[in-house]
Coordinates of C-alpha atoms in Angstrom, one line a residue:
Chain A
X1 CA 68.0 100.5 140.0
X2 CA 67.7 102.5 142.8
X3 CA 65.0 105.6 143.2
X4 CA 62.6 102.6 141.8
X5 CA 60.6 101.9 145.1
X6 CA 58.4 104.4 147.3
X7 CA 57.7 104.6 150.6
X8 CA 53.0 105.6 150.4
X9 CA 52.4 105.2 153.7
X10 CA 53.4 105.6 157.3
X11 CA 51.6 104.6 160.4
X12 CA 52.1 103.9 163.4
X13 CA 49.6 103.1 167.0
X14 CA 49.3 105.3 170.0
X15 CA 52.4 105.1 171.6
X16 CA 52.6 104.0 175.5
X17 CA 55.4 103.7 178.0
X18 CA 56.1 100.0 178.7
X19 CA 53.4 98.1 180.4
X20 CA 50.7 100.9 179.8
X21 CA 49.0 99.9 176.1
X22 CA 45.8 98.1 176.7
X23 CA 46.0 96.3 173.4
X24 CA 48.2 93.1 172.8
X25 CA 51.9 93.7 170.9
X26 CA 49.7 92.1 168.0
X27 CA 47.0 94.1 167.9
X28 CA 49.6 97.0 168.1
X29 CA 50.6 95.8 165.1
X30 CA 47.7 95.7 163.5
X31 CA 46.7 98.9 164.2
X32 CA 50.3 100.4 162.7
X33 CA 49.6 98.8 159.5
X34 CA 46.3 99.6 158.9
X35 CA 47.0 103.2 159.9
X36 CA 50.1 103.3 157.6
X37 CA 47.8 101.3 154.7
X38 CA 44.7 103.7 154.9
X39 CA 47.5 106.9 154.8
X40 CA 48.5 105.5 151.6
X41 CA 45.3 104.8 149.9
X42 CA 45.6 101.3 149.4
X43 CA 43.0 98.6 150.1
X44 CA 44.1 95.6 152.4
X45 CA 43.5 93.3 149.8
X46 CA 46.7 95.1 147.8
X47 CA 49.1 94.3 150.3
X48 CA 51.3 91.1 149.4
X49 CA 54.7 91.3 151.6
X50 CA 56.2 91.5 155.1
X51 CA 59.2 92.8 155.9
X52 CA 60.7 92.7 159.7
X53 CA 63.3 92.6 162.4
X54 CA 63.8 90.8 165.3
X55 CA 60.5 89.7 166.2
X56 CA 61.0 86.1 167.2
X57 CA 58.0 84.7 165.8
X58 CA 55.4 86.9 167.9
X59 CA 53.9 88.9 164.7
X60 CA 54.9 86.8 161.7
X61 CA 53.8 87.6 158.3
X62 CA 51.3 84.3 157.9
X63 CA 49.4 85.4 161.5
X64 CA 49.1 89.3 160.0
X65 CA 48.1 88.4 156.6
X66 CA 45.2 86.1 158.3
X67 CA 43.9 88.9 160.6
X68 CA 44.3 91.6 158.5
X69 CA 42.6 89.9 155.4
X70 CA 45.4 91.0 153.1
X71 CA 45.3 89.4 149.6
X72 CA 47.8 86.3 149.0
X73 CA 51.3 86.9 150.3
X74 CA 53.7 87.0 148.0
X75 CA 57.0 87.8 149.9
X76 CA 58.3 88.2 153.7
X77 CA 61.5 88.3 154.9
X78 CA 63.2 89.1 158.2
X79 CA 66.4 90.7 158.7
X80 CA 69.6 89.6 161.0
X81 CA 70.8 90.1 162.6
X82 CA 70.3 92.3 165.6
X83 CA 68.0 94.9 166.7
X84 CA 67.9 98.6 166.3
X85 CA 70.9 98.7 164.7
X86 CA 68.9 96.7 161.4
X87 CA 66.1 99.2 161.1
X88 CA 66.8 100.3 158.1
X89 CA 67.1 97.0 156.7
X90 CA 63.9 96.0 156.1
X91 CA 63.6 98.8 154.0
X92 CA 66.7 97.4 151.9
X93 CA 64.8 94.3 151.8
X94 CA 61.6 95.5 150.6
X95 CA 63.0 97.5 148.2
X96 CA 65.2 94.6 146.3
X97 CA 61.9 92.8 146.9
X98 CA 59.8 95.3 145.2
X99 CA 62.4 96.5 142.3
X100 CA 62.7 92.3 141.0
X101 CA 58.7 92.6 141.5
X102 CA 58.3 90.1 143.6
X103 CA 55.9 91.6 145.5
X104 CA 53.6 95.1 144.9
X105 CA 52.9 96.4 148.0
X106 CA 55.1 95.3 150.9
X107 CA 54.2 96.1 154.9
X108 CA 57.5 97.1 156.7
X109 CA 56.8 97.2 160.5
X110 CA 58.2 96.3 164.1
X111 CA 55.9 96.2 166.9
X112 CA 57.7 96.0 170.3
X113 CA 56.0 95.9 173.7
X114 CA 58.3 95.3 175.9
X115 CA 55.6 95.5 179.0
X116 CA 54.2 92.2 177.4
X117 CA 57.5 90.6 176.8
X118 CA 60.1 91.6 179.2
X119 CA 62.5 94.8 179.5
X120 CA 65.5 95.5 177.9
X121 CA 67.3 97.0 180.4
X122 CA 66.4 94.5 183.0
X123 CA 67.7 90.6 181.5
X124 CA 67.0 88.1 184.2
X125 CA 69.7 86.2 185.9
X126 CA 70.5 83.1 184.2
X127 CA 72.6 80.5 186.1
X128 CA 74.9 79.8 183.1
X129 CA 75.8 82.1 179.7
X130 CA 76.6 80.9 176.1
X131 CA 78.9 81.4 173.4
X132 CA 80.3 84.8 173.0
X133 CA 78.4 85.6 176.7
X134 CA 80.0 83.0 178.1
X135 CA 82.8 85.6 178.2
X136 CA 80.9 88.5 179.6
X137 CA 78.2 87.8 181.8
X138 CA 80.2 86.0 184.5
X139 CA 81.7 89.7 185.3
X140 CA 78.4 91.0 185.2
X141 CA 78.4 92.7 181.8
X142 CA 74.7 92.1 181.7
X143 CA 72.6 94.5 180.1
X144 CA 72.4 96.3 177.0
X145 CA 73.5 99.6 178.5
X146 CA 76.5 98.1 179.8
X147 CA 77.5 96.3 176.3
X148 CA 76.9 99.7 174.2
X149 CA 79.0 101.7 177.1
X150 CA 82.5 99.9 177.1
X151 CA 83.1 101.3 172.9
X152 CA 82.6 104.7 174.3
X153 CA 84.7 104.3 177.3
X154 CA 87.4 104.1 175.0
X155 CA 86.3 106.4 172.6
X156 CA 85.8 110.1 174.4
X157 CA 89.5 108.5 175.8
X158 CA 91.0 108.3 172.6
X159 CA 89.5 111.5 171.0
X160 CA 88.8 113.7 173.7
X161 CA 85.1 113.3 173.6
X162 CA 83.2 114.5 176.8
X163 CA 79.3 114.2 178.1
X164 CA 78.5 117.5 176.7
X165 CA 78.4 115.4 173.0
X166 CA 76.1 113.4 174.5
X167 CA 73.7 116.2 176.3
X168 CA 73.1 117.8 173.4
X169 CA 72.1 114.5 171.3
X170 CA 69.7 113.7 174.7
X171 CA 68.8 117.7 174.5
X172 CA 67.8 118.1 171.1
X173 CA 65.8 114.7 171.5
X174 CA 63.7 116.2 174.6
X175 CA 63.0 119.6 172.6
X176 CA 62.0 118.0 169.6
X177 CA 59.6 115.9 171.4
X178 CA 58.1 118.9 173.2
X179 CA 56.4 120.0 169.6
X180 CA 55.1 116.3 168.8
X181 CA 52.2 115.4 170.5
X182 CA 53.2 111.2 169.9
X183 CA 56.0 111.8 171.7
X184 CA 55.9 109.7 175.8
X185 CA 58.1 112.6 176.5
X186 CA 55.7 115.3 175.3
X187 CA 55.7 117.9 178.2
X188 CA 58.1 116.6 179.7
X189 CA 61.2 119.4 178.6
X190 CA 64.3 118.3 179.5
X191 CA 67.7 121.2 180.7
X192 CA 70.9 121.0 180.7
X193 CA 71.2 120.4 184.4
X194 CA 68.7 118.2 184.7
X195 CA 70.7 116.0 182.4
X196 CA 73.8 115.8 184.6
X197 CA 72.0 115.5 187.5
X198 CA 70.1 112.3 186.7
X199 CA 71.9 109.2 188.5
X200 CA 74.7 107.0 186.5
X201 CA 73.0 104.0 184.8
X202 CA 76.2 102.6 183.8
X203 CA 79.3 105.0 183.6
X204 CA 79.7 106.6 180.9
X205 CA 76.1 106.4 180.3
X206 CA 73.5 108.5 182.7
X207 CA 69.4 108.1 182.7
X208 CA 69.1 110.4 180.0
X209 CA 71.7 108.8 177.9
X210 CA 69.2 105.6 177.6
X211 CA 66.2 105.1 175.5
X212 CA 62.9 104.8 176.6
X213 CA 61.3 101.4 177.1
X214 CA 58.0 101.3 175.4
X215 CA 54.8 99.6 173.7
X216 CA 54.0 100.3 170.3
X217 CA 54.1 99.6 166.6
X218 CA 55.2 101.2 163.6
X219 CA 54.6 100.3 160.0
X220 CA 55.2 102.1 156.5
X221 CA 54.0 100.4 153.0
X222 CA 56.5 100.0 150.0
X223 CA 55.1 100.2 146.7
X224 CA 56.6 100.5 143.1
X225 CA 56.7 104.2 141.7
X226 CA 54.4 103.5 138.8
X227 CA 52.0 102.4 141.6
X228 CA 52.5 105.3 143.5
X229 CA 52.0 107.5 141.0
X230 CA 47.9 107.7 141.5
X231 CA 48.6 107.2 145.6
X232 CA 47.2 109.5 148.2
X233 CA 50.3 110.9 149.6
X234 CA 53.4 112.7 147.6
X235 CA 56.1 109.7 146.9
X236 CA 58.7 109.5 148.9
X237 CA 61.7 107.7 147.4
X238 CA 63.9 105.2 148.5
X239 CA 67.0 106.6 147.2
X240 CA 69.8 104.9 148.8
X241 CA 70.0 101.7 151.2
X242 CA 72.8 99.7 152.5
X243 CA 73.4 96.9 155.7
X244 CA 75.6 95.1 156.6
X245 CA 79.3 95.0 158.6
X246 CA 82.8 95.2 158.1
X247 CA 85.2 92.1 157.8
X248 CA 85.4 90.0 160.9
X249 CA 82.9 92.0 162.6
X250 CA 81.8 89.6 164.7
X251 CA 84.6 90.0 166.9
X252 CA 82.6 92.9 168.0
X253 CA 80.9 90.5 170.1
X254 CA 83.4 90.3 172.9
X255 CA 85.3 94.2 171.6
X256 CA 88.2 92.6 169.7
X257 CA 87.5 93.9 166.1
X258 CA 90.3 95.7 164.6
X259 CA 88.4 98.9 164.4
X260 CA 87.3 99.0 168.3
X261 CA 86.2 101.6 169.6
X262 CA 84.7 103.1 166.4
X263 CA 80.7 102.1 166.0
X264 CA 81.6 100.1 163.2
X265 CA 79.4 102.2 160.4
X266 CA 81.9 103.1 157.9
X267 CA 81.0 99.9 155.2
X268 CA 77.4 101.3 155.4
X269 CA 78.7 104.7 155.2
X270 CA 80.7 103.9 152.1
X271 CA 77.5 101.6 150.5
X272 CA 74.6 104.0 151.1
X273 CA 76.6 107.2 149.5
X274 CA 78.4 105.9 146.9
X275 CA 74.8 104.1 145.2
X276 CA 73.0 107.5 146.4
X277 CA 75.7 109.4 144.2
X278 CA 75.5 112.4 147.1
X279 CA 77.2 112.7 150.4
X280 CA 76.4 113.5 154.1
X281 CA 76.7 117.7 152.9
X282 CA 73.7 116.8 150.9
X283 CA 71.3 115.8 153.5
X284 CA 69.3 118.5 155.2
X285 CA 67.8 116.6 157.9
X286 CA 68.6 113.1 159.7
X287 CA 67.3 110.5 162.0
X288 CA 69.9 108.1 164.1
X289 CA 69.1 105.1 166.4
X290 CA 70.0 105.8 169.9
X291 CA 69.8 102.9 172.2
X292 CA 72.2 105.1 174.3
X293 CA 73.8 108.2 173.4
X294 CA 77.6 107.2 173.3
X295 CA 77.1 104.7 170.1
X296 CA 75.0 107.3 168.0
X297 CA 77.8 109.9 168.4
X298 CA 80.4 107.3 167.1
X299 CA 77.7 106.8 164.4
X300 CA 77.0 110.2 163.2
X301 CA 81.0 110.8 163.0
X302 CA 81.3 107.1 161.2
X303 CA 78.6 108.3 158.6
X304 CA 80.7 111.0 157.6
X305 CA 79.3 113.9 159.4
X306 CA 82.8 115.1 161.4
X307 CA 85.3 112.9 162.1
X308 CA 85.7 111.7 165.5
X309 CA 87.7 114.6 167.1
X310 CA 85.6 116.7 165.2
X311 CA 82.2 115.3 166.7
X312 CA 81.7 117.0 169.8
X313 CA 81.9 120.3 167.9
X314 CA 79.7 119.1 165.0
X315 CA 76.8 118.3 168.0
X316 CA 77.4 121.8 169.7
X317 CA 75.8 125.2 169.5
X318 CA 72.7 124.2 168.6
X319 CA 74.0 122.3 165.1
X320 CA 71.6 119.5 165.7
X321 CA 68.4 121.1 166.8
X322 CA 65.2 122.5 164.9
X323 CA 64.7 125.0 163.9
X324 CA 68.2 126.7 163.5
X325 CA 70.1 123.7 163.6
X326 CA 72.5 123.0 160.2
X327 CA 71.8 119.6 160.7
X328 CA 68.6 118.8 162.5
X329 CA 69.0 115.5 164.3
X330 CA 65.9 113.0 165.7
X331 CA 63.2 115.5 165.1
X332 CA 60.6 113.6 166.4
X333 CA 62.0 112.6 169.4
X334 CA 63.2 109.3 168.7
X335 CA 64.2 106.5 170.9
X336 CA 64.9 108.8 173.8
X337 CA 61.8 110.9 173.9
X338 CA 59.1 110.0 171.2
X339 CA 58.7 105.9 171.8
X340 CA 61.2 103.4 171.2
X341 CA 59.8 101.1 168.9
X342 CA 63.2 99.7 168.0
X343 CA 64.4 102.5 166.0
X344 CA 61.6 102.2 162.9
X345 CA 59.9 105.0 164.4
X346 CA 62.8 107.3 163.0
X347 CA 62.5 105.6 159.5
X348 CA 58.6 107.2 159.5
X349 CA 60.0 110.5 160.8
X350 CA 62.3 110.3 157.8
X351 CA 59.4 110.1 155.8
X352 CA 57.6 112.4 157.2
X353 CA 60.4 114.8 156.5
X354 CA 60.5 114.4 152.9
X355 CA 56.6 115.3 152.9
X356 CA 56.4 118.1 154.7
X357 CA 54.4 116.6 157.6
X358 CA 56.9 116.6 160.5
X359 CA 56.3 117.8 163.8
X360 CA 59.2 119.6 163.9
X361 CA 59.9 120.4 160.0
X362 CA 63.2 121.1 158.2
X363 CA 62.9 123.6 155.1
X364 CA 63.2 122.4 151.6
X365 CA 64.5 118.7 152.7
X366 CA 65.8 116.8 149.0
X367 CA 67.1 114.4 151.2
X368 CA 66.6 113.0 154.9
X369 CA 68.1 110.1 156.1
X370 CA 67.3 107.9 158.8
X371 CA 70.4 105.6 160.2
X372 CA 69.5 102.2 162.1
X373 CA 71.4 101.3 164.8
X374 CA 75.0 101.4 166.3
X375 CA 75.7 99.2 169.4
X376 CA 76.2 96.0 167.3
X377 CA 78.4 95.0 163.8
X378 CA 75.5 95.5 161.5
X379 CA 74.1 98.6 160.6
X380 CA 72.2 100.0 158.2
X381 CA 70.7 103.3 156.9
X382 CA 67.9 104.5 154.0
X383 CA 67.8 107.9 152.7
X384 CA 64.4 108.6 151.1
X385 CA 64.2 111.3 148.5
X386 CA 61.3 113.6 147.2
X387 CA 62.7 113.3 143.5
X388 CA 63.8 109.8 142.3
Chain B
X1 CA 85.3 85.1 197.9
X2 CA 84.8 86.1 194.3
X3 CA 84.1 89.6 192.8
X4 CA 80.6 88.8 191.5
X5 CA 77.8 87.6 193.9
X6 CA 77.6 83.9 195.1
X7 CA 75.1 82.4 192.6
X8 CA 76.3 84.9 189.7
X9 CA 76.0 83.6 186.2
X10 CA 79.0 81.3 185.3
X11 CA 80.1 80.2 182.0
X12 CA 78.4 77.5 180.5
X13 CA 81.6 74.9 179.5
X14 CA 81.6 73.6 176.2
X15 CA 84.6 72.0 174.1
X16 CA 85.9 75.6 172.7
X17 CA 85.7 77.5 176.2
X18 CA 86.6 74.9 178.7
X19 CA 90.6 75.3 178.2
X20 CA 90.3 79.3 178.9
X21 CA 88.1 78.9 182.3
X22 CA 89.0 75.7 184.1
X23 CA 92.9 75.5 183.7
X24 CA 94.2 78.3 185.8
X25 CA 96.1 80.0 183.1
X26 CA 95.1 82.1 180.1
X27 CA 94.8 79.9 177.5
X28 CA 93.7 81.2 174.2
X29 CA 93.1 79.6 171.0
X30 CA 95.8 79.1 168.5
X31 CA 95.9 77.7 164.9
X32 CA 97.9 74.8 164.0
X33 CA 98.0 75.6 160.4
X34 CA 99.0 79.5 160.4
X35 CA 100.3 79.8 163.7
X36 CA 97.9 83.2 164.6
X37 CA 95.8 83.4 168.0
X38 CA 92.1 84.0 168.0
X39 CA 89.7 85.0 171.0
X40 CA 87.2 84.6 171.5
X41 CA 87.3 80.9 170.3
X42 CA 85.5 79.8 167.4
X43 CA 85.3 76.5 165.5
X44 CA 87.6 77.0 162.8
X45 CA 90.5 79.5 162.1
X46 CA 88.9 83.0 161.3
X47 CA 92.4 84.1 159.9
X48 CA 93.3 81.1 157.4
X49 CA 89.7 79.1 158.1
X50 CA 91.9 76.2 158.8
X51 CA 90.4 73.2 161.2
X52 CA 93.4 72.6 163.1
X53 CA 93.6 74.8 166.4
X54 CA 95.3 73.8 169.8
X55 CA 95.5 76.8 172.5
X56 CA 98.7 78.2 173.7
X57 CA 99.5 79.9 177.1
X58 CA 99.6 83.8 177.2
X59 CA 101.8 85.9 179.1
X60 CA 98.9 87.0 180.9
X61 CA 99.5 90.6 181.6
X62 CA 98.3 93.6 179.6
X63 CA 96.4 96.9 180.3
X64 CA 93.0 98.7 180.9
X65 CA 91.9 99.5 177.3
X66 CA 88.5 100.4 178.6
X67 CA 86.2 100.0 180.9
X68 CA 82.4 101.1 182.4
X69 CA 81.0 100.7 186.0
X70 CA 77.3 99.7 186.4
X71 CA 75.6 101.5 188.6
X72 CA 71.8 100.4 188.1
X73 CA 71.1 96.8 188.7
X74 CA 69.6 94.7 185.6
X75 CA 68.4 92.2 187.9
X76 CA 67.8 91.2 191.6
X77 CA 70.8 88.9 191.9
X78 CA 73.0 92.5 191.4
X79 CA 71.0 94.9 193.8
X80 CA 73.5 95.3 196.4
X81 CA 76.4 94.2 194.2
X82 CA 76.3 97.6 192.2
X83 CA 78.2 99.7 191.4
X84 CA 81.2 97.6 190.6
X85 CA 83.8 97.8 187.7
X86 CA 83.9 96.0 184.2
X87 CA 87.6 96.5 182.5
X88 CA 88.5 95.4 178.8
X89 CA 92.4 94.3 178.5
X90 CA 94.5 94.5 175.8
X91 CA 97.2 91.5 175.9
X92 CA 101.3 92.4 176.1
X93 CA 102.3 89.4 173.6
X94 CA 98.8 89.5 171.5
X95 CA 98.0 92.9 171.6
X96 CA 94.6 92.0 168.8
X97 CA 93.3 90.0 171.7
X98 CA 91.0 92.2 174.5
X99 CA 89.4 90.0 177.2
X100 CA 86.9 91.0 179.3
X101 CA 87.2 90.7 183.3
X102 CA 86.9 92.6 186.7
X103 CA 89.8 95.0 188.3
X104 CA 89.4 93.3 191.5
X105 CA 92.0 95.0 193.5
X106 CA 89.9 98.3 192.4
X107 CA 86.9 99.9 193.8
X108 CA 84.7 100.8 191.2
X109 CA 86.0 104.7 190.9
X110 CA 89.4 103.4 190.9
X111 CA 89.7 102.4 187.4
X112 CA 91.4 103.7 184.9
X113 CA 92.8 103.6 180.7
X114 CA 96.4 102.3 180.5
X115 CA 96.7 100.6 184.3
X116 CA 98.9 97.8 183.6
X117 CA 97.3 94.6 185.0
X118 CA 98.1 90.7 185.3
X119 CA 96.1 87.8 185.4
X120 CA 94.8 86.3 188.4
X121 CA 92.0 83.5 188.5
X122 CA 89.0 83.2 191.1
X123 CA 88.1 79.4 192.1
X124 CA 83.8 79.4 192.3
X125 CA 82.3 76.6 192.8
X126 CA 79.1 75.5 190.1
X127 CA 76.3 75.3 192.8
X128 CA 74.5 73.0 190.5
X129 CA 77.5 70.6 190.4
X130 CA 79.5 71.4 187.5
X131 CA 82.6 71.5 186.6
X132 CA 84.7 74.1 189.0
X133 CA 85.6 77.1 187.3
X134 CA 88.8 78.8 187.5
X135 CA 87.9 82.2 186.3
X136 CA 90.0 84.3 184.6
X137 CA 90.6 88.3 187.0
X138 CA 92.7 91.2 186.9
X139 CA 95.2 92.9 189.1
X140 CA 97.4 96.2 189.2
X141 CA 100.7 94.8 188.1

């Protein structure tokens, strides 16, 4: 069944560093999705679905279809749970959704500004902590960096893993935002030394090691490939997608799952090759979610790229950066140095990679796949395809 | 004195947690029906999904599995805490079980993987009334 939906249309707003857009979160959305609907060539009136992440209720699917002036909605769905680390799931979603044909023309988006809604990296005090919290913020494990960190701690301990595997992820992040004028960190290069120079966020992790914070929206439209067919853009197929977690992986929550310190990929690994029928030799180009550096190189050894005391090597020499690179990784920029819009921006840089229309563009891509994120027990990952 | 800042967030007490931070010892949750230990608690067994759990005393020592130190401040209440050390210990007698806690005999470049540790609890006061916690901390051994 798979190969049967297409991704028609990207889109995504000006993106702004957090607490800079003039327009509201919403009307960031807005803009996204009508960018990504006129790149397809639909009308308004076609689109009939919503598909999210983590939005808590700020741009729900009844509100959008209302302002946009969408025809009747005939699916929406929101995936859990987590954050980055689910980006790819609404992709999964939207294409069960649109192979049963339950919907024709399905909106995927996350709009994030987190200058209207409060920082990430800067959780309030709270007098008293819950559930699986109730365990770690009384010794002041309070932030997200300081949640993704304590894996990799243990991780460059147990397989000899050092900062220079996560310079050259930052590194090839900064350069390929140099040639992409969406980029926040567009002329802004970043060297080697200026990496280990930047002050310690939370050890292991330095400023560099840590996405941006941003405002912004991204959106891409699903469609069936018979409707694609007579579409503006070249299809872009959704070959392969897979979520979800390993048993007892909610463990994770407070680091006692079996598998500790790995980033817990390998059931999504296993899912999103085995129903693509190819493996991680086949892919010529690759997006990954990096909230922070440390849990995207456990990812990229968990999909089946090297294996963990094979990683730092793997992400060496060059290997990861356009135009030389074997394996291009975050062309755009991603989290770090394009825009953090949750990680969805890399799913429309995967896109764009299977067109032909990336900033930063890989040769003769079949397949380019675009991994949500590590840093929690569910994860997920699409590859898109340029033949079915 | 504790290791976090006066006014640092506590633990909110509820039926499941209450046994592991107001007792003084390390009490984790045990199954009445399979006989395993589980942390962090949870409503039923996650090993046997049985409904009958009691919590048992651990030995209480263990060693630094990992660890990070924070350096940049999330919030006001940690500005001139930071930086400070976060370790994650792995348990002697239920080696499955990691719990989270400070090194509080250690500065925060002074930690390190494999440092055998023991158990060691800091009395704070709820300002707002509650219950007293007895908070569960980490020594050299």
């Amino acid at each position: 069944m798979h190969g049967t939906s297409v991704v028609v249309g990207v889109g995504e707003s000006t993106y702004y560093r957090a607490g800079r857009a003039p327009e509201s979160e919403f009307q960031l959305a807005c803009i996204a999705i009508r960018n990504a609907v006129a790149d397809a060539g639909l009308q308004m009136s076609e689109i009939d679905g919503f598909v999210t992440y983590m939005d808590f209720q700020r741009n729900d699917a009844l509100r959008l279809m209302t302002a946009l002036g969408t025809g009747d909605l005939s699916f929406s769905a929101m995936s859990w749970p987590g954050g980055g680390n689910i980006s790819a799931m609404p992709i999964q979603i939207a294409d069960a959704a649109i192979t049963a044909g339950y919907a024709k023309n399905i909106v995927v988006y996350r709009a994030l500004a987190q200058g209207q809604f409060g920082r990430y990296g800067r959780p309030p005090a709270v007098p008293y902590a819950t559930g699986a919290a109730a365990f770690k913020t009384p010794y002041g494990e309070a932030s997200p960096a300081m949640n993704n960190a304590m894996p990799f701690t243990r991780y460059m301990h147990e397989y000899g893993v050092t900062h220079e595997a996560t310079c050259n992820l930052s590194l090839a992040s900064y350069a390929h935002a140099q040639r992409n004028p969406r980029a926040i960190r567009y002329g802004q290069p970043l060297t080697r030394e200026d990496y280990y120079a930047s002050r310690w966020i939370v050890y292991p992790y330095r400023l560099f090691d840590c996405a941006q914070e941003n405002d912004g929206a991204a959106a891409m439209v699903i469609s069936s490939a018979d409707r694609a067919r007579d579409l503006k853009q070249q299809p872009v197929y959704v070959k392969s997608a897979a979520a979800g977690a390993e048993q007892r992986a909610g463990l994770q929550a407070t680091y006692n799952e079996p598998y500790f310190p790995y980033a817990r990929r390998l059931h999504v690994a296993d899912r999103l090759w085995s129903q693509a029928g190819i493996g991680p030799k086949d892919v010529q180009v690759a997006q990954f979610y990096e909230n922070f550096t440390g849990s995207t190189v456990m990812c990229i050894s968990d999909m089946g790229f090297a294996p963990p005391d094979g990683i730092e090597e793997f992400l060496s020499n060059g290997n990861i950066q356009w135009p030389n690179g074997k394996l291009p990784i975050n062309t755009s920029g991603a989290n770090l140095a394009e825009a953090y819009i949750h990680g969805f921006e890399n799913q429309l840089e995967a896109v764009r990679q299977v067109r032909g229309q990336s900033t930063s563009q890989v040769e003769n891509v079949e397949f380019s796949l675009a991994v949500g994120g590590p840093g929690a027990p569910v994860g997920s990952a699409a590859l898109y395809s340029k033949q079915a | 004195m504790s290791y976090m800042p006066d006014g640092w967030t506590l633990p909110a007490l509820d039926d499941l947690n209450r046994p592991f931070f107001t007792t003084g010892k390390l009490m984790l949750q045990h199954c009445v029906d399979c006989d395993r230990v589980q942390h962090p608690p949870e409503d039923i067994c996650i090993w046997c999904q049985g409904d009958h759990l009691d919590y048992v005393e651990a030995r209480g020592t263990g060693d630094v599995y990992s660890y990070v130190v924070p350096h940049h401040p999330p919030n006001e209440k940690l500005t001139t805490r930071v930086p400070y050390n976060i370790i994650l210990v792995r348990l002697d007698d239920y080696p499955h079980v990691r719990i989270l806690g400070n090194q509080i005999d250690a500065e925060f470049d002074e930690v390190t993987i494999g440092t055998p540790v023991r158990v060691t609890f800091e009395e704070i006061a709820d300002q707002n009334g509650g219950a007293t916690i007895l908070l569960p901390q980490w020594v050299k051994a």
